Coordinates of C-alpha atoms and ligand atoms in Angstrom, one line a residue:
X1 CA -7.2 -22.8 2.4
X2 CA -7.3 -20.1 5.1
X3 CA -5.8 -21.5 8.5
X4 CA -8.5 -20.5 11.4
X5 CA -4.9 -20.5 14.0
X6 CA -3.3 -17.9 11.8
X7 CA -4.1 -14.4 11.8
X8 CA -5.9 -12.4 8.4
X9 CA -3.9 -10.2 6.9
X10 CA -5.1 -7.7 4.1
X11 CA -3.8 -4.3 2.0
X12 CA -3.9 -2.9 -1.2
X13 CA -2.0 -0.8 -3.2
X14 CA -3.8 1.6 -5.5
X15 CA -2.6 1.1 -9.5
X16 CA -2.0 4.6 -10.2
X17 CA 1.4 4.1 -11.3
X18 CA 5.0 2.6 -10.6
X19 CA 5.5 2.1 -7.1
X20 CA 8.6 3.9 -5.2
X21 CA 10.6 2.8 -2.7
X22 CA 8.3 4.5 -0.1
X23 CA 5.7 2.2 -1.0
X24 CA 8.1 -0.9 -1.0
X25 CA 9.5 -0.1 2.6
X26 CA 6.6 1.6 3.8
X27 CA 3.9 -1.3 2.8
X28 CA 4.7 -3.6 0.1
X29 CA 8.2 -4.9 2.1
X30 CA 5.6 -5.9 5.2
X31 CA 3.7 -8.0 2.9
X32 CA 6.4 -10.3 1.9
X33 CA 7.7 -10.6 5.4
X34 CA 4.5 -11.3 7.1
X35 CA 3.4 -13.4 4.2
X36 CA 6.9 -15.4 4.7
X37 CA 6.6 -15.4 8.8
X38 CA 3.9 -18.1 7.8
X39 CA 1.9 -16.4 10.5
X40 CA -1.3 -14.8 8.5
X41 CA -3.3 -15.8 5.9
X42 CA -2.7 -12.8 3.4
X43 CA -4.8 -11.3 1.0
X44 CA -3.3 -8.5 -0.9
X45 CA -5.0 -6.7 -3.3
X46 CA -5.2 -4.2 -5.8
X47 CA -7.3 -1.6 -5.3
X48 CA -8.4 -0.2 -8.5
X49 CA -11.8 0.8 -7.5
X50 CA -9.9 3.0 -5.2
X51 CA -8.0 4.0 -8.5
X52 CA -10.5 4.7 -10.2
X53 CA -11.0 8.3 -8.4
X54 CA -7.8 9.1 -10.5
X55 CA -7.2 7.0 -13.3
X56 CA -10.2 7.8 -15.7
X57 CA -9.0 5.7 -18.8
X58 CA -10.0 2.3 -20.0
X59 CA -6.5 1.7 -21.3
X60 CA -4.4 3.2 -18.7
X61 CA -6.6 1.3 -15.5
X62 CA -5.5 -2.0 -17.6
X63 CA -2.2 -1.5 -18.4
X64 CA -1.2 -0.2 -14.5
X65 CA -3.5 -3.0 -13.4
X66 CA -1.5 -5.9 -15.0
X67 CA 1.8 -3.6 -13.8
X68 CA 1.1 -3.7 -10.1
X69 CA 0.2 -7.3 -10.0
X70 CA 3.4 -7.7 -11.6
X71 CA 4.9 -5.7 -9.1
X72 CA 3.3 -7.4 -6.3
X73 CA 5.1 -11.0 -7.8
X74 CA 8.2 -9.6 -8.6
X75 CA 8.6 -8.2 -4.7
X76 CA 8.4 -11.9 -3.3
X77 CA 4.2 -12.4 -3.1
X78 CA 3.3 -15.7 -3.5
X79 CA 0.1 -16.7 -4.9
X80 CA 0.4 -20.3 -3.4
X81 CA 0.6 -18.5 0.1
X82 CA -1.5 -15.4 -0.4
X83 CA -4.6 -14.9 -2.7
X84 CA -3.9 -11.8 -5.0
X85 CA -6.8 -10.4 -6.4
X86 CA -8.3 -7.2 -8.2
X87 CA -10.7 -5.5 -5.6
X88 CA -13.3 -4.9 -8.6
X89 CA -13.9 -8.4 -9.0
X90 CA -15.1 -8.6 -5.5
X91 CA -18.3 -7.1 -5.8
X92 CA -18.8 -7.6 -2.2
X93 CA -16.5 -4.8 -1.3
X94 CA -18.7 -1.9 -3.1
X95 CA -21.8 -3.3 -1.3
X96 CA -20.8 -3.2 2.1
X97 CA -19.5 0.4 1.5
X98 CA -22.6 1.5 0.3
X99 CA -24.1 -0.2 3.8
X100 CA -21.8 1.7 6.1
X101 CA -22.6 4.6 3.8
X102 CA -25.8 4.8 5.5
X103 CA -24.3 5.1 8.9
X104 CA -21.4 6.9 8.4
X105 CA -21.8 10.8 9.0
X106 CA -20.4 13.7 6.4
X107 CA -19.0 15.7 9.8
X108 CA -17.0 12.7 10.5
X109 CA -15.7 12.1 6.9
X110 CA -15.0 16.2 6.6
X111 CA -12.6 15.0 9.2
X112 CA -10.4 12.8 7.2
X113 CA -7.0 13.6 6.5
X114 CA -7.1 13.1 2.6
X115 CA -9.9 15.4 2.5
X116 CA -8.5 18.1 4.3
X117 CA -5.6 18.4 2.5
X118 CA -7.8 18.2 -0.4
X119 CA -9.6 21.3 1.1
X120 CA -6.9 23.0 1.9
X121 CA -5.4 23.0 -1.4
X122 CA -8.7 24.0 -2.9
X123 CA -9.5 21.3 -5.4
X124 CA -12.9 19.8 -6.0
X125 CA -13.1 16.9 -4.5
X126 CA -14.9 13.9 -6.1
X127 CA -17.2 11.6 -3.4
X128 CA -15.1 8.9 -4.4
X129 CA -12.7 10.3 -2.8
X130 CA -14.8 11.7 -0.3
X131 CA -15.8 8.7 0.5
X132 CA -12.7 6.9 0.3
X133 CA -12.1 5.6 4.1
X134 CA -15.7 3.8 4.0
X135 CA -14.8 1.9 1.0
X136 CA -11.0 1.1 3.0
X137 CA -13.2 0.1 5.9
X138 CA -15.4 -2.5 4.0
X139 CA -12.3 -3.7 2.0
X140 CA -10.4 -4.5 5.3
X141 CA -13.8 -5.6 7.9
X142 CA -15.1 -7.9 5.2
X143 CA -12.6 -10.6 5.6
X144 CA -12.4 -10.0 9.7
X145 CA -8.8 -8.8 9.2
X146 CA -6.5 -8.4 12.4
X147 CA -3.8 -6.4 10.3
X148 CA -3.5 -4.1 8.1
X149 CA 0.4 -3.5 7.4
X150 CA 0.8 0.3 6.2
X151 CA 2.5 3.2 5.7
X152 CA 2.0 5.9 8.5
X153 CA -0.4 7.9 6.2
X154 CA -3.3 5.4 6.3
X155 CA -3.1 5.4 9.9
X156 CA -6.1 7.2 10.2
X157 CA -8.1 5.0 8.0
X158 CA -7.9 2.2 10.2
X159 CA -8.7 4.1 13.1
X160 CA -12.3 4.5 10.5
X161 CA -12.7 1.0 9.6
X162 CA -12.4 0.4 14.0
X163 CA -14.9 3.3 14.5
X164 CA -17.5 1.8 11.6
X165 CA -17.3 -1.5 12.8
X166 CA -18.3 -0.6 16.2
X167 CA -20.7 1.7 15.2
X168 CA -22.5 -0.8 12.6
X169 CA -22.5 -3.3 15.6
X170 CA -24.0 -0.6 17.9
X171 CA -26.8 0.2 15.8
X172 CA -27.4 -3.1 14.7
X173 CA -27.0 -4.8 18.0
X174 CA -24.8 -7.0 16.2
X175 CA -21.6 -8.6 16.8
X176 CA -20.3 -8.3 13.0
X177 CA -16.9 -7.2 12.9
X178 CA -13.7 -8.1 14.2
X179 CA -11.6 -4.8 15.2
X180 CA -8.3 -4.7 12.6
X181 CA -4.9 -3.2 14.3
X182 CA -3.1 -1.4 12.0
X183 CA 0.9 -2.8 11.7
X184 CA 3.3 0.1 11.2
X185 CA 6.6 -0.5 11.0
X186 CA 8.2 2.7 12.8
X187 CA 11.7 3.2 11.2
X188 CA 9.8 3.2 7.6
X189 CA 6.8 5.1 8.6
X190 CA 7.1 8.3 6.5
X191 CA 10.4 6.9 4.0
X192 CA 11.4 10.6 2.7
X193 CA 12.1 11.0 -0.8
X194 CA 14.8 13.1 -2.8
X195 CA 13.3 16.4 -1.3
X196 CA 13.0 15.5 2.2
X197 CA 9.8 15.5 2.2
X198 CA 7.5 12.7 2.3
X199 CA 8.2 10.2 -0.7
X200 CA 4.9 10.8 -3.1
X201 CA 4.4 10.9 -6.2
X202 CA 2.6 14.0 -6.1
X203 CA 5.8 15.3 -4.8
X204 CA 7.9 14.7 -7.7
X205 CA 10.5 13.3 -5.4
X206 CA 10.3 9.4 -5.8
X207 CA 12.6 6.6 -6.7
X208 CA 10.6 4.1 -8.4
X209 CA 10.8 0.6 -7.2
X210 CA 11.8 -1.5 -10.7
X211 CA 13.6 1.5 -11.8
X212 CA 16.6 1.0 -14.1
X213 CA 20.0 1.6 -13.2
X214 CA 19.9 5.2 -15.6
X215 CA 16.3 6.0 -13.4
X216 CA 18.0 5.6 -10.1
X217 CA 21.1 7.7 -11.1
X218 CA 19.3 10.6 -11.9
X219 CA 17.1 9.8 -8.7
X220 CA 19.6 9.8 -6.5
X221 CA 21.7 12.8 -8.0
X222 CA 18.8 15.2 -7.3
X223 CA 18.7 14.3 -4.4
X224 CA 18.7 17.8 -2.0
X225 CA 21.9 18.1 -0.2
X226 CA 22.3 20.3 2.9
X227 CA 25.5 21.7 3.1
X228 CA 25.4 22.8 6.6
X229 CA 26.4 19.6 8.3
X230 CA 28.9 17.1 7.6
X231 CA 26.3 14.3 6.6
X232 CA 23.8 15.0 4.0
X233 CA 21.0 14.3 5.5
X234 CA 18.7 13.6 2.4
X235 CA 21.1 11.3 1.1
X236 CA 21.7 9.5 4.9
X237 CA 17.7 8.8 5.4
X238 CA 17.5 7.0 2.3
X239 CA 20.6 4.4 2.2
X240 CA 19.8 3.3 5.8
X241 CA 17.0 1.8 4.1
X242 CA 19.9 -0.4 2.2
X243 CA 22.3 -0.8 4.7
X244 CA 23.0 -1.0 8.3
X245 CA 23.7 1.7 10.0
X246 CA 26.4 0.0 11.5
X247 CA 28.0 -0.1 8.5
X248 CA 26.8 3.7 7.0
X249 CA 28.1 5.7 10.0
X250 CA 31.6 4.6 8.6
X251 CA 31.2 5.3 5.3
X252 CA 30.2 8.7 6.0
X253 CA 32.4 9.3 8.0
X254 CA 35.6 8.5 5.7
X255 CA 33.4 10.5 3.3
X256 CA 32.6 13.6 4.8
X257 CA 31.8 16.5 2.9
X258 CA 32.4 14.6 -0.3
X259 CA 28.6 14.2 -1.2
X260 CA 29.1 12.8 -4.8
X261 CA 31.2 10.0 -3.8
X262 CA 28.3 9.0 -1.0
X263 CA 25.4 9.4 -4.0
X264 CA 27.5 7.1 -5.7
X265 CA 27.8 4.4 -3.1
X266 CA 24.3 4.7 -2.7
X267 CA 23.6 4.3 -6.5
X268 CA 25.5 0.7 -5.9
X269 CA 23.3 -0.2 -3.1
X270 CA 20.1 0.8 -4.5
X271 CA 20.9 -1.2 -7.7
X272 CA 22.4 -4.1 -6.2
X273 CA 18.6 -4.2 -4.0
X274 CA 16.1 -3.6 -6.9
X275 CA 18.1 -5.5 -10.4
X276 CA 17.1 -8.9 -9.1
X277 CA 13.5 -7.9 -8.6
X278 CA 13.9 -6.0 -12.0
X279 CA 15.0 -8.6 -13.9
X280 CA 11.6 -11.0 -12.2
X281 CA 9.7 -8.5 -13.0
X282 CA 10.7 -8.4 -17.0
X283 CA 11.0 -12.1 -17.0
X284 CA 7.0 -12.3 -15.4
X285 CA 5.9 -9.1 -18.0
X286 CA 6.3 -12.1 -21.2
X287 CA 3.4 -13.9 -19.8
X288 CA 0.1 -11.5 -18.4
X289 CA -1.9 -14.5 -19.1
X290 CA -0.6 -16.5 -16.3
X291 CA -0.5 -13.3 -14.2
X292 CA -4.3 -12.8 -14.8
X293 CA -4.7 -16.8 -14.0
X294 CA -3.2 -15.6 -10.7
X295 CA -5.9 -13.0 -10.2
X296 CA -8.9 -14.9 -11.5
X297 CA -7.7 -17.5 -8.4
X298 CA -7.5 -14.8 -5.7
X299 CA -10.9 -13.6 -6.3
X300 CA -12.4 -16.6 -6.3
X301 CA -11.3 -17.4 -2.7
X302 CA -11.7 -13.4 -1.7
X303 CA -15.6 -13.9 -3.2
X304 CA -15.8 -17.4 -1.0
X305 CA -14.7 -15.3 2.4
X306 CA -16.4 -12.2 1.2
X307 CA -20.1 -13.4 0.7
X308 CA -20.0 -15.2 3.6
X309 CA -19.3 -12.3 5.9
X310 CA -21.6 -9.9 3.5
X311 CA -24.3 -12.7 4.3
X312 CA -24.0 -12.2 7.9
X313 CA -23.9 -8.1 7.4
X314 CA -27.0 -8.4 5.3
X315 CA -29.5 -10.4 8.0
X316 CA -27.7 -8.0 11.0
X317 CA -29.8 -5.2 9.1
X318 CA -32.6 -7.0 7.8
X319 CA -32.7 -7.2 3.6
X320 CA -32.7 -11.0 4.0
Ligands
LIG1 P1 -0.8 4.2 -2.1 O1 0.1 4.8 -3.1 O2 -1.6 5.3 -1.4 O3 -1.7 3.1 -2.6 O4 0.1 3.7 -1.0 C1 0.5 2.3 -0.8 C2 1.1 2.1 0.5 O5 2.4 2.7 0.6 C3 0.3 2.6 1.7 O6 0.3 1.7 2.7 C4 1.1 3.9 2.1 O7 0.9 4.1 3.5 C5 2.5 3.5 1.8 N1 3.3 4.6 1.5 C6 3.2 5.5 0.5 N2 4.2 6.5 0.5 C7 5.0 6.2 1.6 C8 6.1 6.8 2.1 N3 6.7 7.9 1.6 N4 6.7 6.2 3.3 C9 6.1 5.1 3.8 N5 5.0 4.5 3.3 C10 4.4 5.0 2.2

């Protein structure tokens, strides 16, 4: 039953495949937390519609579907205390997209991040993705969300949701929308992955999140070491996502220059965090059915809170 003293929380995570530990700290480690402060009503989802711009495949959509909802379990989510649900069975969410399609300018989309970079490494872009931050904005405005916890790269589409909202309410003389704030937890903003560079798939550089203790070991030996300095770097910036740094700055320092011995210790740690969410996640994996119960169950309430507000869109322009 949402609680009208706590705050609304909402994000999504696209299922485009297994999740890495940039996505865990970045986003998917906020949702547990916030979900356990007992402060928000949460409503995580997954956004396959979102997905959809890349994963063009009956079987595959399914299949990493039923994996991220398992992912999202395994993590800590709870469907008594947050509704979990698929974004397609929310029809509400494409509707209102298509609304603020009709306000929304191309100038300011050709201004998006994800399209830029898009541009700049000259691939044809699809208008789903094109169009990506309006269908963000109507996922997070449609259930009057104050936060949106994410990673520093969808910074910018909340900044869109904020600029849409006011916009729709300008035009429409309305007073709609609630402004979201995104939540971005600083020390994991950008987590780096095995390269340095940004953790992302489309690097090549991840660590997945359930991976086994063989996956992780060949993670974490690629990982690029500098030999300049006496702490490698690469290897540093990820284990002080698994320890204190209270405790690292020892450790490296007994260990200087001997780089193997530090991938190994953080081998340990990153198998010691992810083997008891592994081994929910396998346990969970023997029964979809109750996992799509779970879903069915979040939608209904996300369709409860969603026509209502799609209700109050629709007579602020005038089709009802
Ligand atoms: P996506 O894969 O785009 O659905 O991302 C899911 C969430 O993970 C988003 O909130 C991203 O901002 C976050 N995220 C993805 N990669 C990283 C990273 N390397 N560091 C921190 N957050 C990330």
């Amino acid at each position: 039953m949402p609680n009208t003293s706590k705050k609304t929380l909402i994000s999504g995570v696209k299922p485009t495949g297994r999740p890495h530990i940039g996505n865990y700290f970045g986003a998917m480690k906020q949702f547990v937390d916030l979900q356990d402060s007992g402060k928000y009503d949460c409503r995580i989802f997954i956004a396959d519609y979102h997905g959809l711009n890349l994963i063009q495949d009956a079987e595959e959509m399914r299949r990493l579907t039923l994996d991220l909802a398992l992912d999202y379990i395994a993590i800590g989510l709870d469907p008594k205390k947050t509704s979990i649900f698929k974004q397609s069975d929310v029809p509400a969410h494409t509707e209102l997209c298509w609304i603020f399609d009709t306000i929304v300018t191309m100038p300011y989309l050709m201004r998006a991040h994800a399209f830029k970079d898009a541009e700049a490494k000259d691939k044809e872009i699809n208008v789903g993705t094109f169009n990506y931050p309006v269908l963000m904005a109507a996922d997070i405005l449609l259930y009057d969300a104050d936060v949106v916890p994410v990673g520093q790269d969808q910074k910018q589409h909340i900044e869109y949701a904020r600029d849409i909202a006011l916009k729709f309410d300008n035009i429409f003389r309305s007073e709609t929308f609630k402004l979201p704030t995104d939540l971005i937890m600083e020390s994991v903003a950008v987590v780096p992955g095995t390269d340095g560079r940004k953790m992302s798939k489309s690097y090549g550089n991840t660590i997945p999140l359930f991976a086994t203790r063989e996956e992780i070991t060949k993670a974490v030996m690629s990982i690029v070491t500098d030999s300049s300095g006496d702490v490698p770097v690469n290897v540093y910036n990820i284990h002080r996502l698994f320890r204190p740094e209270s405790e690292l700055r020892p450790l490296y320092e007994a260990n200087k220059g001997k780089y193997a011995n530090l991938k190994k210790a953080l081998v340990e740690d990153i198998d010691a965090f992810i083997k008891p969410m592994r081994e929910r996640r396998a346990e969970l994996a023997d029964d979809p059915k109750k996992v799509m119960r779970i879903l069915k169950k979040g939608a209904k309430a996300a369709n409860k809170a969603a026509a209502k507000k799609l209700e109050a869109v629709k007579k602020a322009i005038g089709v009802i």
